Short mmCIF file of C-alpha atoms in Angstrom, two decimals:
data_model
loop_
_atom_site.label_atom_id
_atom_site.label_comp_id
_atom_site.label_asym_id
_atom_site.label_seq_id
_atom_site.Cartn_x
_atom_site.Cartn_y
_atom_site.Cartn_z
CA UNK A 29 109.50 29.88 42.37
CA UNK A 30 111.81 29.85 39.35
CA UNK A 31 113.47 33.10 38.26
CA UNK A 32 113.62 33.89 34.53
CA UNK A 33 114.96 36.97 32.76
CA UNK A 34 113.03 38.25 29.74
CA UNK A 35 114.15 40.72 27.09
CA UNK A 36 111.65 42.85 25.17
CA UNK A 37 112.82 44.61 22.00
CA UNK A 38 110.52 47.46 20.90
CA UNK A 39 109.54 47.58 17.24
CA UNK A 40 107.39 50.68 17.74
CA UNK A 41 107.37 53.54 20.25
CA UNK A 42 106.15 52.49 23.69
CA UNK A 43 103.98 54.47 26.05
CA UNK A 44 103.57 53.12 29.58
CA UNK A 45 101.47 55.86 31.15
CA UNK A 46 102.15 58.25 33.97
CA UNK A 47 100.59 61.15 35.82
CA UNK A 48 98.43 63.17 33.44
CA UNK A 49 99.51 66.81 33.39
CA UNK A 50 96.58 67.86 31.23
CA UNK A 51 93.81 66.31 29.18
CA UNK A 52 95.62 66.86 25.89
CA UNK A 53 99.07 65.63 26.97
CA UNK A 54 99.86 61.95 27.60
CA UNK A 55 103.24 61.39 29.24
CA UNK A 56 105.17 58.15 29.65
CA UNK A 57 107.47 56.46 32.13
CA UNK A 58 111.05 55.55 31.19
CA UNK A 59 110.69 51.84 32.02
CA UNK A 60 108.11 49.07 31.63
CA UNK A 61 106.26 48.40 34.89
CA UNK A 62 105.48 44.79 35.65
CA UNK A 63 101.78 45.64 35.67
CA UNK A 64 101.99 46.53 31.96
CA UNK A 65 103.35 43.09 31.04
CA UNK A 66 100.81 41.48 33.34
CA UNK A 67 98.01 43.38 31.61
CA UNK A 68 99.24 42.29 28.18
CA UNK A 69 98.99 38.64 29.25
CA UNK A 70 95.47 39.14 30.59
CA UNK A 71 94.37 40.92 27.39
CA UNK A 72 95.80 38.10 25.24
CA UNK A 73 93.96 35.47 27.25
CA UNK A 74 90.77 37.44 26.82
CA UNK A 75 91.24 37.62 23.04
CA UNK A 76 91.82 33.85 22.97
CA UNK A 77 88.48 33.26 24.67
CA UNK A 78 90.21 32.14 27.87
CA UNK A 79 88.92 34.89 30.13
CA UNK A 80 88.07 32.38 32.84
CA UNK A 81 91.77 31.43 33.11
CA UNK A 82 93.09 34.94 33.69
CA UNK A 83 93.03 34.89 37.49
CA UNK A 84 94.57 31.43 37.79
CA UNK A 85 97.30 32.10 35.18
CA UNK A 86 98.32 35.48 36.57
CA UNK A 87 98.42 34.14 40.15
CA UNK A 88 101.18 31.69 39.14
CA UNK A 89 103.44 34.49 37.93
CA UNK A 90 105.14 37.40 39.64
CA UNK A 91 106.17 40.26 37.37
CA UNK A 92 109.23 42.39 37.93
CA UNK A 93 109.89 45.66 36.16
CA UNK A 94 111.72 45.92 32.84
CA UNK A 95 114.52 48.48 32.66
CA UNK A 96 116.06 49.97 29.49
CA UNK A 97 119.29 48.42 28.24
CA UNK A 98 121.58 48.43 25.20
CA UNK A 99 121.81 44.64 25.02
CA UNK A 100 119.28 41.83 25.27
CA UNK A 101 121.66 39.97 27.61
CA UNK A 102 122.48 42.93 29.86
CA UNK A 103 120.32 43.86 32.85
CA UNK A 104 120.40 47.55 33.73
CA UNK A 105 119.63 48.79 37.23
CA UNK A 106 118.18 52.04 38.59
CA UNK A 107 120.55 54.14 40.67
CA UNK A 108 119.89 54.00 44.42
CA UNK A 109 119.01 57.28 46.12
CA UNK A 110 122.47 57.31 47.69
CA UNK A 111 124.29 57.58 44.33
CA UNK A 112 125.68 61.08 43.72
CA UNK A 113 127.65 62.93 41.05
CA UNK A 114 129.39 66.29 40.72
CA UNK A 115 126.92 69.07 39.94
CA UNK A 116 129.40 70.83 37.62
CA UNK A 117 130.83 67.79 35.81
CA UNK A 118 128.42 64.87 36.12
CA UNK A 119 128.69 61.43 34.59
CA UNK A 120 130.85 58.33 34.84
CA UNK A 121 134.61 58.69 34.46
CA UNK A 122 134.82 55.30 32.76
CA UNK A 123 132.30 56.05 29.98
CA UNK A 124 133.93 56.45 26.53
CA UNK A 125 134.52 60.14 25.75
CA UNK A 126 133.19 61.26 29.13
CA UNK A 127 134.60 64.29 30.97
CA UNK A 128 132.54 63.60 34.07
CA UNK A 129 134.08 63.53 37.52
CA UNK A 130 132.54 60.17 38.29
CA UNK A 131 129.56 58.78 40.14
CA UNK A 132 129.87 57.30 43.63
CA UNK A 133 127.64 55.85 46.30
CA UNK A 134 127.46 57.32 49.81
CA UNK A 135 125.51 54.62 51.64
CA UNK A 136 128.38 52.70 53.28
CA UNK A 137 130.14 55.85 54.46
CA UNK A 138 126.86 57.27 55.79
CA UNK A 139 125.98 54.04 57.64
CA UNK A 140 129.45 53.81 59.22
CA UNK A 141 129.30 57.49 60.23
CA UNK A 142 125.82 57.08 61.73
CA UNK A 143 126.69 53.90 63.65
CA UNK A 144 129.89 55.42 65.05
CA UNK A 145 127.97 58.49 66.21
CA UNK A 146 125.55 56.17 68.06
CA UNK A 147 128.50 54.46 69.77
CA UNK A 148 129.81 57.76 71.13
CA UNK A 149 132.20 58.94 68.41
CA UNK A 150 132.61 62.65 67.82
CA UNK A 151 133.90 64.05 64.55
CA UNK A 152 135.39 67.51 63.97
CA UNK A 153 133.13 68.12 60.93
CA UNK A 154 129.66 66.92 59.88
CA UNK A 155 129.22 64.28 57.19
CA UNK A 156 129.53 66.27 53.97
CA UNK A 157 131.03 65.17 50.67
CA UNK A 158 132.47 67.34 47.91
CA UNK A 159 133.95 66.54 44.53
CA UNK A 160 137.71 66.16 44.95
CA UNK A 161 138.50 65.53 41.30
CA UNK A 162 140.58 67.95 39.22
CA UNK A 163 138.43 70.51 37.39
CA UNK A 164 140.00 69.46 34.11
CA UNK A 165 142.33 66.61 33.26
CA UNK A 166 145.16 68.98 32.37
CA UNK A 167 144.68 71.22 35.43
CA UNK A 168 145.57 70.31 39.03
CA UNK A 169 142.96 72.64 40.59
CA UNK A 170 140.41 70.74 42.70
CA UNK A 171 136.75 71.06 41.72
CA UNK A 172 135.08 71.09 45.19
CA UNK A 173 131.71 70.96 43.45
CA UNK A 174 128.55 69.99 45.26
CA UNK A 175 127.38 66.40 44.89
CA UNK A 176 123.83 65.79 43.73
CA UNK A 177 121.69 62.69 43.46
CA UNK A 178 121.80 60.71 40.22
CA UNK A 179 118.58 59.50 38.62
CA UNK A 180 118.08 56.99 35.83
CA UNK A 181 119.68 53.66 34.97
CA UNK A 182 123.15 52.27 34.37
CA UNK A 183 124.85 49.21 32.94
CA UNK A 184 128.30 47.76 33.50
CA UNK A 185 130.14 46.08 30.66
CA UNK A 186 133.79 45.00 30.65
CA UNK A 187 134.40 46.91 33.88
CA UNK A 188 133.04 50.20 32.46
CA UNK A 189 129.89 51.95 33.55
CA UNK A 190 127.45 53.73 31.22
CA UNK A 191 124.20 55.57 31.84
CA UNK A 192 121.08 54.61 29.90
CA UNK A 193 118.93 57.48 28.62
CA UNK A 194 115.94 56.33 26.54
CA UNK A 195 114.90 58.80 23.87
CA UNK A 196 111.39 60.22 23.97
CA UNK A 197 109.36 60.94 20.85
CA UNK A 198 106.34 63.22 20.57
CA UNK A 199 103.39 62.56 18.29
CA UNK A 200 100.41 64.84 17.79
CA UNK A 201 97.11 63.12 17.06
CA UNK A 202 93.52 64.18 16.49
CA UNK A 203 90.42 62.77 18.11
CA UNK A 204 87.85 61.19 15.79
CA UNK A 205 84.09 61.41 16.01
CA UNK A 206 82.57 57.94 16.03
CA UNK A 207 79.29 59.32 14.67
CA UNK A 208 80.66 61.50 11.86
CA UNK A 209 83.81 59.39 11.30
CA UNK A 210 85.80 62.56 10.90
CA UNK A 211 88.18 64.66 12.94
CA UNK A 212 86.64 66.54 15.85
CA UNK A 213 87.23 70.24 16.08
CA UNK A 214 89.77 71.48 18.69
CA UNK A 215 90.49 67.93 19.88
CA UNK A 216 94.23 67.57 19.27
CA UNK A 217 96.27 65.64 21.80
CA UNK A 218 99.97 64.86 22.16
CA UNK A 219 101.49 61.51 23.05
CA UNK A 220 104.97 61.13 24.53
CA UNK A 221 106.51 57.68 24.06
CA UNK A 222 109.88 55.93 24.23
CA UNK A 223 111.65 55.53 20.89
CA UNK A 224 112.82 52.03 19.85
CA UNK A 225 116.47 53.21 19.89
CA UNK A 226 118.82 55.15 22.14
CA UNK A 227 119.44 58.84 21.73
CA UNK A 228 122.01 59.80 19.11
CA UNK A 229 123.62 56.36 18.99
CA UNK A 230 121.53 54.35 16.58
CA UNK A 231 121.61 51.54 19.16
CA UNK A 232 118.50 49.39 19.59
CA UNK A 233 116.70 49.65 22.90
CA UNK A 234 115.82 46.62 25.00
CA UNK A 235 113.84 46.22 28.19
CA UNK A 236 115.16 43.47 30.44
CA UNK A 237 113.39 42.30 33.58
CA UNK A 238 112.67 39.43 35.95
CA UNK A 239 109.73 37.02 36.04
CA UNK A 240 109.10 34.53 38.85
CA UNK A 241 106.90 31.56 38.04
CA UNK A 242 105.76 28.26 39.51
CA UNK A 243 105.53 26.74 36.01
CA UNK A 244 108.38 27.47 33.54
CA UNK A 245 106.03 26.58 30.65
CA UNK A 246 104.13 29.81 31.33
CA UNK A 247 107.12 31.83 30.11
CA UNK A 248 106.55 30.74 26.50
CA UNK A 249 102.90 31.67 26.84
CA UNK A 250 103.82 35.07 28.23
CA UNK A 251 106.28 35.76 25.39
CA UNK A 252 103.64 34.85 22.82
CA UNK A 253 101.13 37.14 24.52
CA UNK A 254 103.30 40.28 24.60
CA UNK A 255 104.54 39.67 21.05
CA UNK A 256 101.02 39.43 19.66
CA UNK A 257 99.21 42.02 21.80
CA UNK A 258 102.00 44.52 22.53
CA UNK A 259 102.70 46.35 25.77
CA UNK A 260 101.65 49.71 27.13
CA UNK A 261 98.97 52.05 25.89
CA UNK A 262 97.65 52.89 22.41
CA UNK A 263 98.61 49.50 20.98
CA UNK A 264 95.93 49.88 18.30
CA UNK A 265 97.38 53.21 17.14
CA UNK A 266 100.95 52.34 16.26
CA UNK A 267 102.47 51.86 19.72
CA UNK A 268 103.71 48.98 21.83
CA UNK A 269 104.73 46.21 19.43
CA UNK A 270 107.66 44.20 20.86
CA UNK A 271 109.50 40.92 20.32
CA UNK A 272 110.09 38.80 23.41
CA UNK A 273 112.85 36.33 24.24
CA UNK A 274 114.46 34.82 27.31
CA UNK A 275 117.80 36.25 28.42
CA UNK A 276 120.83 34.81 30.18
CA UNK A 277 121.99 37.43 32.67
CA UNK A 278 125.21 37.23 34.67
CA UNK A 279 124.34 38.53 38.13
CA UNK A 280 126.59 38.31 41.16
CA UNK A 281 125.10 35.74 43.59
CA UNK A 282 123.37 37.13 46.64
CA UNK A 283 125.83 35.46 49.03
CA UNK A 284 128.74 37.17 47.27
CA UNK A 285 126.94 40.55 47.26
CA UNK A 286 126.34 40.18 50.99
CA UNK A 287 130.00 39.39 51.73
CA UNK A 288 131.26 42.24 49.55
CA UNK A 289 128.79 44.66 51.16
CA UNK A 290 130.05 43.85 54.66
CA UNK A 291 133.70 43.93 53.56
CA UNK A 292 133.31 47.40 52.03
CA UNK A 293 131.42 48.60 55.10
CA UNK A 294 134.24 47.34 57.36
CA UNK A 295 136.78 49.27 55.27
CA UNK A 296 134.80 52.53 55.46
CA UNK A 297 134.14 51.92 59.18
CA UNK A 298 137.85 51.48 59.93
CA UNK A 299 138.82 54.75 58.21
CA UNK A 300 136.18 56.75 60.09
CA UNK A 301 136.99 55.00 63.38
CA UNK A 302 140.65 56.03 63.05
CA UNK A 303 139.54 59.63 62.58
CA UNK A 304 137.24 59.41 65.62
CA UNK A 305 140.03 57.92 67.76
CA UNK A 306 142.30 60.82 66.81
CA UNK A 307 139.62 63.13 68.20
CA UNK A 308 139.69 61.38 71.58
CA UNK A 309 136.81 58.89 71.19
CA UNK A 310 137.50 55.22 71.85
CA UNK A 311 135.34 53.33 69.35
CA UNK A 312 135.55 49.91 67.76
CA UNK A 313 137.56 49.71 64.55
CA UNK A 314 135.19 47.19 62.98
CA UNK A 315 131.39 46.72 62.89
CA UNK A 316 129.67 44.03 64.96
CA UNK A 317 127.08 41.77 63.39
CA UNK A 318 126.00 41.48 59.76
CA UNK A 319 124.62 44.36 57.71
CA UNK A 320 122.60 44.26 54.50
CA UNK A 321 120.59 46.66 52.39
CA UNK A 322 117.18 46.25 50.79
CA UNK A 323 116.96 48.40 47.66
CA UNK A 324 113.69 49.09 45.85
CA UNK A 325 113.82 48.52 42.10
CA UNK A 326 110.22 49.66 41.77
CA UNK A 327 107.81 51.78 43.80
CA UNK A 328 106.44 49.99 46.85
CA UNK A 329 103.14 50.22 48.71
CA UNK A 330 104.09 50.05 52.39
CA UNK A 331 101.75 50.29 55.35
CA UNK A 332 102.28 50.34 59.11
CA UNK A 333 100.54 48.22 61.74
CA UNK A 334 97.41 50.38 61.46
CA UNK A 335 97.22 50.10 57.69
CA UNK A 336 98.38 53.68 57.10
CA UNK A 337 100.94 54.55 54.41
CA UNK A 338 104.54 54.74 55.60
CA UNK A 339 108.01 55.22 54.16
CA UNK A 340 109.65 52.90 56.72
CA UNK A 341 110.16 49.27 55.68
CA UNK A 342 109.91 46.89 58.63
CA UNK A 343 110.87 43.27 57.93
CA UNK A 344 109.86 40.11 59.77
CA UNK A 345 112.90 38.09 60.82
CA UNK A 346 112.69 34.99 63.02
CA UNK A 347 109.29 35.97 64.35
CA UNK A 348 110.17 39.57 65.27
CA UNK A 349 110.11 42.96 63.61
CA UNK A 350 113.41 44.09 62.14
CA UNK A 351 113.67 47.89 61.98
CA UNK A 352 116.08 49.65 59.60
CA UNK A 353 119.07 51.26 61.30
CA UNK A 354 119.48 53.71 58.41
CA UNK A 355 117.35 54.48 55.41
CA UNK A 356 116.98 56.89 52.52
CA UNK A 357 113.54 57.00 50.90
CA UNK A 358 111.35 59.28 48.83
CA UNK A 359 107.59 59.25 48.43
CA UNK A 360 105.82 58.37 45.18
CA UNK A 361 102.28 58.43 43.83
CA UNK A 362 100.84 55.00 43.10
CA UNK A 363 98.00 54.74 40.64
CA UNK A 364 97.23 53.44 37.19
CA UNK A 365 94.36 52.29 35.01
CA UNK A 366 92.90 48.81 34.82
CA UNK A 367 91.77 47.84 31.32
CA UNK A 368 90.01 44.81 32.82
CA UNK A 369 87.88 47.01 35.09
CA UNK A 370 87.71 49.97 32.75
CA UNK A 371 88.38 52.08 35.83
CA UNK A 372 91.36 53.77 37.52
CA UNK A 373 93.23 51.70 40.07
CA UNK A 374 93.11 52.81 43.72
CA UNK A 375 95.63 55.59 44.32
CA UNK A 376 97.96 55.51 47.29
CA UNK A 377 101.09 57.05 48.76
CA UNK A 378 104.08 54.80 48.18
CA UNK A 379 107.86 54.70 48.31
CA UNK A 380 109.80 55.62 45.18
CA UNK A 381 112.11 53.27 43.31
CA UNK A 382 115.74 53.66 44.35
CA UNK A 383 114.92 53.99 48.04
CA UNK A 384 117.25 51.96 50.23
CA UNK A 385 117.09 50.53 53.76
CA UNK A 386 119.95 49.12 55.85
CA UNK A 387 119.52 46.50 58.57
CA UNK A 388 121.76 44.85 61.12
CA UNK A 389 121.44 41.38 62.64
CA UNK A 390 123.70 39.32 64.88
CA UNK A 391 125.54 36.39 63.36
CA UNK A 392 127.33 35.59 60.13
CA UNK A 393 126.18 36.83 56.71
CA UNK A 394 125.93 33.23 55.47
CA UNK A 395 123.08 32.62 57.93
CA UNK A 396 120.96 35.22 56.16
CA UNK A 397 121.28 34.04 52.56
CA UNK A 398 118.26 31.73 52.43
CA UNK A 399 115.96 34.25 54.11
CA UNK A 400 117.15 37.11 51.90
CA UNK A 401 116.73 35.07 48.72
CA UNK A 402 113.13 34.41 49.71
CA UNK A 403 112.66 38.12 50.38
CA UNK A 404 113.91 38.96 46.88
CA UNK A 405 111.53 36.44 45.33
CA UNK A 406 108.48 37.63 47.27
CA UNK A 407 109.04 41.39 47.24
CA UNK A 408 107.86 43.79 49.93
CA UNK A 409 104.63 45.60 50.66
CA UNK A 410 101.26 45.27 48.95
CA UNK A 411 100.34 44.59 45.30
CA UNK A 412 103.59 42.77 44.56
CA UNK A 413 101.79 40.79 41.83
CA UNK A 414 101.55 44.05 39.85
CA UNK A 415 105.29 44.68 39.94
CA UNK A 416 105.30 46.85 43.06
CA UNK A 417 107.79 46.15 45.83
CA UNK A 418 110.50 44.54 43.69
CA UNK A 419 113.75 44.57 45.65
CA UNK A 420 117.43 43.77 45.24
CA UNK A 421 119.48 42.80 48.28
CA UNK A 422 122.80 44.68 48.59
CA UNK A 423 122.64 46.71 45.39
CA UNK A 424 126.06 46.25 43.70
CA UNK A 425 126.51 50.00 43.19
CA UNK A 426 126.80 50.50 46.95
CA UNK A 427 130.30 49.04 46.65
CA UNK A 428 131.46 52.02 44.56
CA UNK A 429 132.62 54.19 47.46
CA UNK A 430 135.07 56.05 45.22
CA UNK A 431 133.99 57.86 42.00
CA UNK A 432 133.91 55.60 38.93
#
């Protein structure tokens, strides 16, 4: 399948649904799920009188999720669950005007620590990280603040990191009586949506995501569909209008991400191994085999051998099950509403976006590239055609072992 990046520029507020807190309050998600774009294509085909082609057209496309960005040619990524920041002074150090102590990723250090423990190493202290930055730039006193998980999205431009925080807008509306054609008493409801621009910056907001297709000509059809129909909910009430275009995204090749991942892991491994050897444990100073991570860019619907929900991602490699040696995952509620059915979608327990799994195999990293590329294209778990189970192999932020 051919990979294409699409950029959607909102012209109106966008509401993509979420868990309903109450009947009079409609919340939104902070990204565009692939199922929303998929539904827009199906609705457009229906309006064109091509309802019989919906199943065949949709089956030839796989929809990734669209994440908020400041540029149509810049793909933002969600933070993995292993990314942390100082609780007292959060934020990137490299962002313009930021006083944050930096954001770092703990996965490689945690994997090296865990693997060394399995090989018999003993450390004088447990694995615990604190902020070692100065409290203020003009004061030498160390912060020692607790590190907490970072949520949201980030971009990297010209070597500098920035967080993306879409702005939410609130609109209050009134329900109308179809019989009286007037407002109904005590039937106000509030709609939360994403504004077309970023908070306090006057910068346009874009949503950039991945589409896999067997026929590149379907991309033009998809762009026409979302531009005419809109995306998300309430498209007939002033929400969801977007303009669509293809994007050229510079992404580090998978083979290079895999090599950099193993090189950074070897560096962290060596430092911890030297500490373990000082404590009297004779352990290897370098890892054996090839390691890689599978990072969820969207929620995933995973099941075990009995069909029951699970948080553990087991891969199939060379005819055998490949278990993760280390993983960090959170649960998520999977649901939604199908406009085609006019009914809610089946609800299930899933794995939240940002969850990450680490695996080890014997051999060189180059031997894994073809298999891992296919895994990225196919996704993991069930309902991948709806945007669930989108993955990125060796998330580039895992390389940021030191605060940035």
